[in-house]
């Protein structure tokens, strides 16, 4: 298939625009993640909640695929586990204002605190997230599930590090702030 010069320039232009947009979206996502991590435990909890939600949704989608039950029963079972693990992460990391509004969520958190005490510490949750992410990494090729597994492994490492006193500081990567202005620092023109 021969492309004329106009088609080539249009394809190159489209590719440049796509890569520019992808780079901008990646930078924006990195900035948002940095801001959440800098919030400390609350921000990291929200990032873990998002990962748990993604894991649960992907587990549910895999669980719905009934053909996997016959063709690949191990993957079907892992999807069932991931669906349950994702729900567990969402319950553990639910924002406090949601917990205050929902009696079922309070009851579920009490159940987890009583019967899975290891999930009440950053280290325990970190190990759980590492396990959860490793399931996705071990059984899937490069796919959306693989990337969610990488994300959950990163969240696990971050939680374990925070258990031992690590406090993420990304201030060195932020843009320098403009010089502070004083109220009397102006020129008055009459």
Coordinates of N, CA and C in Angstrom, one line a residue:
X1 N 0.8 -1.2 0.0 CA 0.0 0.0 0.0 C 0.9 1.2 0.0
X2 N 0.8 2.0 -1.0 CA 1.6 3.2 -1.1 C 0.8 4.4 -0.6
X3 N 1.5 5.2 0.2 CA 0.9 6.4 0.8 C 1.5 7.6 0.0
X4 N 0.6 8.5 -0.3 CA 1.1 9.8 -0.9 C 1.6 10.7 0.2
X5 N 2.2 11.8 -0.2 CA 2.8 12.7 0.8 C 1.8 13.3 1.7
X6 N 0.6 13.6 1.2 CA -0.4 14.2 2.1 C -0.9 13.1 3.2
X7 N -1.0 11.9 2.8 CA -1.4 10.9 3.7 C -0.3 10.6 4.8
X8 N 0.9 10.7 4.3 CA 2.0 10.5 5.3 C 2.1 11.6 6.3
X9 N 1.9 12.9 5.8 CA 2.0 14.0 6.7 C 0.8 14.0 7.7
X10 N -0.4 13.6 7.2 CA -1.5 13.5 8.1 C -1.3 12.4 9.1
X11 N -0.7 11.3 8.7 CA -0.4 10.2 9.7 C 0.6 10.6 10.7
X12 N 1.6 11.3 10.3 CA 2.7 11.8 11.2 C 2.1 12.8 12.1
X13 N 1.3 13.7 11.6 CA 0.6 14.7 12.4 C -0.3 14.1 13.5
X14 N -1.1 13.1 13.1 CA -1.9 12.4 14.0 C -1.1 11.7 15.1
X15 N -0.1 11.0 14.7 CA 0.8 10.3 15.7 C 1.4 11.3 16.7
X16 N 1.8 12.5 16.2 CA 2.4 13.5 17.1 C 1.4 14.0 18.0
X17 N 0.2 14.3 17.5 CA -0.9 14.8 18.4 C -1.2 13.7 19.5
X18 N -1.3 12.5 19.1 CA -1.6 11.4 20.0 C -0.6 11.2 21.1
X19 N 0.7 11.3 20.7 CA 1.8 11.1 21.6 C 1.9 12.3 22.6
X20 N 1.6 13.5 22.0 CA 1.6 14.7 22.9 C 0.4 14.6 23.9
X21 N -0.7 14.2 23.5 CA -1.9 14.0 24.4 C -1.6 12.9 25.5
X22 N -1.0 11.8 25.0 CA -0.7 10.7 26.0 C 0.4 11.2 27.0
X23 N 1.4 12.0 26.6 CA 2.4 12.5 27.5 C 1.7 13.5 28.5
X24 N 0.9 14.3 28.0 CA 0.2 15.3 28.9 C -0.7 14.6 29.9
X25 N -1.4 13.6 29.4 CA -2.3 12.8 30.4 C -1.4 12.1 31.4
X26 N -0.3 11.5 31.0 CA 0.6 10.8 31.9 C 1.2 11.8 33.0
X27 N 1.6 13.0 32.5 CA 2.1 14.0 33.5 C 1.0 14.4 34.4
X28 N -0.2 14.6 33.9 CA -1.3 15.0 34.8 C -1.6 13.9 35.8
X29 N -1.6 12.7 35.4 CA -1.9 11.6 36.3 C -0.8 11.5 37.4
X30 N 0.5 11.7 37.0 CA 1.6 11.6 37.9 C 1.4 12.8 39.0
X31 N 1.0 13.9 38.5 CA 0.8 15.1 39.4 C -0.3 14.7 40.4
X32 N -1.4 14.2 40.0 CA -2.5 13.8 40.9 C -2.0 12.8 41.9
X33 N -1.3 11.7 41.4 CA -0.9 10.7 42.3 C 0.1 11.3 43.3
X34 N 1.0 12.2 42.9 CA 1.9 12.8 43.8 C 1.2 13.6 44.9
X35 N 0.1 14.3 44.5 CA -0.7 15.0 45.5 C -1.3 14.1 46.5
X36 N -1.9 13.0 46.0 CA -2.5 12.1 46.9 C -1.5 11.4 47.9
X37 N -0.4 11.1 47.4 CA 0.6 10.5 48.2 C 1.1 11.4 49.3
X38 N 1.3 12.7 48.9 CA 1.7 13.7 49.8 C 0.7 14.0 50.9
X39 N -0.5 13.6 50.7 CA -1.6 13.8 51.8 C -1.3 12.9 52.9
X40 N -0.5 11.9 52.7 CA -0.2 11.0 53.8 C -1.2 9.8 53.8
X41 N -1.4 9.2 54.9 CA -2.3 8.0 55.0 C -3.6 8.2 54.3
X42 N -4.2 9.3 54.4 CA -5.6 9.6 53.8 C -5.4 9.5 52.3
X43 N -4.4 10.1 51.7 CA -4.3 10.1 50.3 C -3.9 8.8 49.7
X44 N -3.0 8.1 50.5 CA -2.6 6.8 50.0 C -3.8 5.8 50.1
X45 N -4.6 6.0 51.2 CA -5.8 5.2 51.3 C -6.7 5.4 50.1
X46 N -6.8 6.6 49.6 CA -7.7 6.8 48.4 C -7.1 6.2 47.2
X47 N -5.8 6.2 47.0 CA -5.1 5.6 45.9 C -5.3 4.0 46.0
X48 N -5.2 3.5 47.2 CA -5.5 2.1 47.3 C -6.9 1.7 47.0
X49 N -7.9 2.6 47.5 CA -9.3 2.4 47.2 C -9.5 2.3 45.7
X50 N -8.9 3.2 44.9 CA -9.0 3.2 43.5 C -8.5 1.9 42.9
X51 N -7.3 1.4 43.4 CA -6.8 0.2 42.9 C -7.7 -1.0 43.2
X52 N -8.2 -1.0 44.4 CA -9.1 -2.1 44.8 C -10.4 -2.1 44.0
X53 N -10.9 -0.9 43.7 CA -12.1 -0.8 42.8 C -11.8 -1.4 41.4
X54 N -10.6 -1.0 40.9 CA -10.3 -1.5 39.6 C -10.1 -3.0 39.6
X55 N -9.5 -3.5 40.6 CA -9.3 -5.0 40.8 C -10.6 -5.7 40.8
X56 N -11.5 -5.1 41.6 CA -12.8 -5.7 41.8 C -13.6 -5.8 40.5
X57 N -13.6 -4.7 39.8 CA -14.3 -4.6 38.5 C -13.7 -5.6 37.5
X58 N -12.4 -5.6 37.4 CA -11.8 -6.5 36.4 C -12.0 -8.0 36.8
X59 N -12.0 -8.2 38.2 CA -12.3 -9.6 38.6 C -13.8 -10.0 38.3
X60 N -14.7 -9.0 38.5 CA -16.1 -9.2 38.1 C -16.3 -9.5 36.6
X61 N -15.6 -8.8 35.8 CA -15.7 -9.0 34.4 C -15.1 -10.4 34.0
X62 N -14.1 -10.8 34.6 CA -13.5 -12.1 34.4 C -14.4 -13.2 34.9
X63 N -15.1 -12.9 36.0 CA -16.0 -13.9 36.7 C -17.2 -14.1 35.8
X64 N -17.7 -13.0 35.2 CA -18.9 -13.1 34.3 C -18.6 -14.0 33.1
X65 N -17.4 -14.1 32.6 CA -17.0 -14.9 31.5 C -17.1 -16.3 31.8
X66 N -18.2 -16.9 31.7 CA -18.5 -18.3 32.1 C -17.7 -19.3 31.3
X67 N -17.3 -19.0 30.1 CA -16.5 -19.9 29.3 C -15.1 -20.2 30.0
X68 N -14.6 -19.2 30.8 CA -13.4 -19.5 31.5 C -13.5 -20.6 32.5
X69 N -14.7 -20.8 33.0 CA -15.0 -21.9 34.0 C -14.6 -23.2 33.4
X70 N -14.9 -23.4 32.1 CA -14.6 -24.6 31.4 C -13.3 -24.6 30.8
X71 N -12.8 -23.5 30.2 CA -11.6 -23.5 29.4 C -10.4 -23.2 30.3
X72 N -10.5 -22.4 31.3 CA -9.4 -22.0 32.1 C -9.9 -21.8 33.6
X73 N -10.2 -23.0 34.3 CA -10.8 -22.8 35.6 C -9.9 -22.1 36.6
X74 N -8.6 -22.2 36.5 CA -7.7 -21.5 37.4 C -7.9 -20.0 37.3
X75 N -7.9 -19.5 36.1 CA -8.1 -18.1 35.9 C -9.5 -17.6 36.4
X76 N -10.5 -18.5 36.2 CA -11.8 -18.2 36.7 C -11.8 -18.1 38.2
X77 N -11.1 -19.0 38.9 CA -11.1 -18.9 40.3 C -10.3 -17.7 40.8
X78 N -9.2 -17.4 40.1 CA -8.5 -16.1 40.5 C -9.3 -14.9 40.3
X79 N -10.1 -14.9 39.3 CA -11.1 -13.7 39.1 C -12.1 -13.6 40.2
X80 N -12.5 -14.8 40.7 CA -13.4 -14.8 41.8 C -12.7 -14.2 43.1
X81 N -11.5 -14.7 43.3 CA -10.7 -14.1 44.4 C -10.5 -12.6 44.3
X82 N -10.1 -12.2 43.1 CA -9.8 -10.8 42.8 C -11.0 -9.9 43.0
X83 N -12.2 -10.5 42.7 CA -13.4 -9.7 42.9 C -13.6 -9.5 44.4
X84 N -13.5 -10.6 45.2 CA -13.6 -10.5 46.6 C -12.5 -9.6 47.2
X85 N -11.3 -9.7 46.8 CA -10.2 -8.9 47.3 C -10.4 -7.4 47.0
X86 N -10.9 -7.1 45.8 CA -11.2 -5.8 45.4 C -12.3 -5.2 46.3
X87 N -13.3 -5.9 46.6 CA -14.4 -5.5 47.5 C -13.8 -5.2 48.9
X88 N -12.9 -6.1 49.3 CA -12.3 -6.0 50.6 C -11.5 -4.7 50.7
X89 N -10.7 -4.4 49.7 CA -9.9 -3.2 49.7 C -10.8 -2.0 49.7
X90 N -11.9 -2.0 49.0 CA -12.8 -0.9 49.0 C -13.4 -0.7 50.4
X91 N -13.7 -1.7 51.1 CA -14.3 -1.6 52.4 C -13.3 -1.1 53.4
X92 N -12.0 -1.6 53.3 CA -11.0 -1.2 54.2 C -10.6 0.3 54.0
X93 N -10.5 0.7 52.7 CA -10.0 2.1 52.4 C -11.1 3.1 52.1
X94 N -12.4 2.7 52.4 CA -13.5 3.6 52.2 C -13.3 4.9 52.9
X95 N -13.5 6.1 52.3 CA -13.4 7.3 53.0 C -14.3 7.4 54.3
X96 N -13.8 8.0 55.3 CA -14.5 8.1 56.6 C -15.9 8.6 56.5
X97 N -16.1 9.6 55.6 CA -17.5 10.2 55.4 C -18.4 9.2 54.9
X98 N -18.0 8.2 54.0 CA -18.8 7.2 53.5 C -19.2 6.2 54.6
X99 N -18.2 5.9 55.5 CA -18.4 4.9 56.6 C -19.4 5.5 57.6
X100 N -19.3 6.8 57.8 CA -20.3 7.5 58.7 C -21.7 7.4 58.2
X101 N -21.9 7.4 56.9 CA -23.2 7.4 56.3 C -23.8 6.0 56.1
X102 N -23.0 4.9 56.2 CA -23.5 3.6 55.9 C -23.2 2.6 57.0
X103 N -24.3 2.1 57.5 CA -24.2 1.1 58.6 C -23.6 -0.2 58.2
X104 N -23.9 -0.6 56.9 CA -23.4 -1.8 56.4 C -21.9 -1.7 56.2
X105 N -21.4 -0.6 55.8 CA -19.9 -0.4 55.7 C -19.3 -0.4 57.0
X106 N -19.9 0.2 58.0 CA -19.3 0.2 59.4 C -19.2 -1.3 59.9
X107 N -20.3 -2.0 59.6 CA -20.4 -3.4 60.1 C -19.3 -4.3 59.3
X108 N -19.1 -4.0 58.1 CA -18.1 -4.7 57.3 C -16.7 -4.4 57.8
X109 N -16.4 -3.1 58.1 CA -15.1 -2.8 58.6 C -14.9 -3.4 60.0
X110 N -15.9 -3.4 60.9 CA -15.8 -4.1 62.2 C -15.4 -5.6 62.0
X111 N -16.1 -6.2 61.0 CA -15.9 -7.6 60.8 C -14.4 -7.8 60.3
X112 N -13.9 -7.0 59.5 CA -12.5 -7.1 59.0 C -11.5 -6.9 60.1
X113 N -11.8 -5.9 61.0 CA -10.9 -5.6 62.1 C -10.9 -6.8 63.1
X114 N -12.0 -7.4 63.2 CA -12.1 -8.5 64.2 C -11.5 -9.8 63.6
X115 N -11.7 -10.1 62.4 CA -11.3 -11.4 61.8 C -10.1 -11.4 60.9
X116 N -9.6 -10.2 60.5 CA -8.4 -10.0 59.7 C -7.6 -8.8 60.2
X117 N -7.2 -9.0 61.5 CA -6.5 -7.9 62.1 C -5.2 -7.4 61.4
X118 N -4.6 -8.2 60.6 CA -3.4 -7.8 59.9 C -3.7 -6.7 58.9
X119 N -5.0 -6.6 58.5 CA -5.3 -5.5 57.5 C -5.5 -4.2 58.2
X120 N -5.3 -4.1 59.5 CA -5.5 -2.8 60.2 C -4.2 -2.0 60.3
X121 N -3.1 -2.6 59.8 CA -1.8 -1.9 59.8 C -1.4 -1.6 58.4
X122 N -0.6 -0.6 58.1 CA 0.0 -0.4 56.8 C 0.7 -1.6 56.3
X123 N 1.5 -2.2 57.1 CA 2.3 -3.3 56.7 C 1.5 -4.5 56.3
X124 N 0.5 -4.8 57.1 CA -0.4 -5.9 56.7 C -1.2 -5.7 55.4
X125 N -1.7 -4.4 55.3 CA -2.4 -4.1 54.0 C -1.4 -4.1 52.9
X126 N -0.2 -3.6 53.1 CA 0.8 -3.7 52.0 C 1.1 -5.1 51.5
X127 N 1.2 -6.0 52.5 CA 1.5 -7.4 52.1 C 0.3 -8.0 51.3
X128 N -0.9 -7.6 51.8 CA -2.1 -8.0 51.1 C -2.2 -7.5 49.7
X129 N -1.8 -6.2 49.5 CA -1.8 -5.6 48.2 C -0.8 -6.2 47.3
X130 N 0.4 -6.5 47.8 CA 1.4 -7.2 47.1 C 0.9 -8.6 46.6
X131 N 0.3 -9.3 47.5 CA -0.3 -10.6 47.1 C -1.3 -10.4 46.0
X132 N -2.2 -9.5 46.2 CA -3.3 -9.2 45.2 C -2.7 -8.9 43.9
X133 N -1.7 -8.0 43.8 CA -1.1 -7.6 42.6 C -0.3 -8.7 41.9
X134 N 0.4 -9.5 42.8 CA 1.1 -10.6 42.2 C 0.2 -11.7 41.5
X135 N -1.0 -11.8 42.0 CA -1.9 -12.7 41.3 C -2.2 -12.3 39.9
X136 N -2.4 -11.0 39.7 CA -2.6 -10.4 38.4 C -1.4 -10.6 37.5
X137 N -0.2 -10.3 38.1 CA 1.0 -10.4 37.3 C 1.4 -11.8 36.9
X138 N 1.1 -12.8 37.8 CA 1.5 -14.2 37.5 C 0.6 -14.8 36.5
X139 N -0.7 -14.5 36.4 CA -1.6 -15.2 35.5 C -2.0 -14.5 34.3
X140 N -1.5 -13.3 34.1 CA -2.0 -12.6 32.9 C -0.8 -12.1 32.1
X141 N -1.0 -12.0 30.8 CA 0.0 -11.4 29.9 C -0.2 -9.9 30.0
X142 N 0.5 -9.1 29.2 CA 0.4 -7.7 29.3 C -1.0 -7.3 28.9
X143 N -1.8 -6.8 29.8 CA -3.2 -6.4 29.6 C -3.5 -5.4 30.7
X144 N -4.8 -4.9 30.7 CA -5.2 -4.0 31.7 C -5.1 -4.6 33.1
X145 N -5.4 -5.8 33.2 CA -5.3 -6.5 34.5 C -3.8 -6.6 35.0
X146 N -2.9 -6.7 34.0 CA -1.5 -6.7 34.4 C -1.1 -5.4 34.9
X147 N -1.5 -4.3 34.3 CA -1.2 -3.0 34.8 C -1.8 -2.7 36.2
X148 N -3.0 -3.1 36.4 CA -3.6 -3.0 37.7 C -2.8 -3.8 38.7
X149 N -2.4 -4.9 38.3 CA -1.5 -5.7 39.2 C -0.2 -5.0 39.6
X150 N 0.4 -4.3 38.6 CA 1.6 -3.5 38.9 C 1.3 -2.4 39.8
X151 N 0.1 -1.7 39.6 CA -0.3 -0.6 40.4 C -0.5 -1.1 41.9
X152 N -1.2 -2.3 42.1 CA -1.4 -2.8 43.4 C -0.1 -3.2 44.1
X153 N 0.9 -3.7 43.3 CA 2.2 -4.0 43.9 C 2.9 -2.7 44.4
X154 N 2.8 -1.7 43.6 CA 3.4 -0.4 44.0 C 2.7 0.1 45.2
X155 N 1.4 0.0 45.3 CA 0.7 0.5 46.5 C 1.1 -0.4 47.7
X156 N 1.3 -1.7 47.5 CA 1.7 -2.6 48.6 C 3.1 -2.2 49.1
X157 N 4.0 -1.9 48.2 CA 5.4 -1.5 48.6 C 5.3 -0.1 49.4
X158 N 4.5 0.8 48.9 CA 4.3 2.1 49.5 C 3.8 1.9 50.9
X159 N 2.7 1.1 51.1 CA 2.1 0.9 52.4 C 3.2 0.2 53.4
X160 N 3.9 -0.7 52.9 CA 4.9 -1.4 53.8 C 6.0 -0.3 54.2
X161 N 6.4 0.5 53.2 CA 7.4 1.5 53.6 C 6.8 2.5 54.6
X162 N 5.5 2.9 54.4 CA 4.9 3.8 55.4 C 4.8 3.1 56.8
X163 N 4.6 1.8 56.8 CA 4.6 1.1 58.1 C 5.9 1.4 58.9
X164 N 7.0 1.5 58.2 CA 8.3 1.7 58.8 C 8.8 3.1 58.8
X165 N 7.8 4.1 58.7 CA 8.1 5.5 58.9 C 8.4 6.3 57.6
X166 N 8.3 5.7 56.4 CA 8.6 6.4 55.2 C 7.5 7.4 55.0
X167 N 7.9 8.6 54.8 CA 6.9 9.7 54.5 C 7.3 10.3 53.1
X168 N 6.5 10.0 52.1 CA 6.8 10.4 50.8 C 6.9 12.0 50.7
X169 N 7.9 12.5 50.0 CA 8.0 13.9 49.9 C 8.5 14.2 48.4
X170 N 7.6 14.7 47.6 CA 7.8 15.0 46.2 C 8.0 16.5 46.0
X171 N 8.2 17.2 47.0 CA 8.3 18.7 46.8 C 9.5 19.1 45.9
X172 N 10.5 18.2 45.8 CA 11.6 18.5 44.9 C 11.2 18.5 43.5
X173 N 10.2 17.8 43.2 CA 9.7 17.6 41.8 C 8.7 18.7 41.4
X174 N 8.2 19.4 42.3 CA 7.2 20.4 42.0 C 7.8 21.6 41.4
X175 N 7.0 22.4 40.7 CA 7.5 23.6 40.1 C 7.8 24.6 41.1
X176 N 8.9 25.4 40.9 CA 9.2 26.4 41.9 C 8.1 27.5 42.0
X177 N 7.8 27.8 43.3 CA 6.8 28.8 43.5 C 7.3 30.2 43.2
X178 N 6.5 31.1 42.7 CA 6.9 32.4 42.4 C 7.3 33.1 43.8
X179 N 8.1 34.1 43.6 CA 8.5 34.9 44.8 C 7.3 35.5 45.5
X180 N 7.4 35.4 46.9 CA 6.2 36.0 47.6 C 6.2 37.5 47.4
X181 N 5.0 38.0 47.4 CA 4.9 39.5 47.2 C 4.4 40.1 48.5
X182 N 4.9 41.3 48.7 CA 4.5 42.0 49.9 C 3.4 42.9 49.5
X183 N 2.6 43.3 50.5 CA 1.4 44.2 50.2 C 1.9 45.6 49.8
X184 N 3.1 46.0 50.3 CA 3.5 47.4 50.0 C 4.5 47.4 48.8
X185 N 4.6 46.3 48.1 CA 5.6 46.2 47.0 C 4.8 46.4 45.7
X186 N 4.7 47.7 45.4 CA 4.0 48.1 44.1 C 4.4 49.4 43.7
X187 N 4.0 49.8 42.5 CA 4.3 51.1 42.0 C 2.9 51.8 41.8
X188 N 2.8 52.9 42.4 CA 1.5 53.6 42.4 C 1.6 54.7 41.3
X189 N 0.8 54.7 40.3 CA 0.8 55.7 39.2 C -0.4 56.5 39.4
X190 N -0.2 57.9 39.4 CA -1.3 58.8 39.5 C -1.5 59.6 38.2

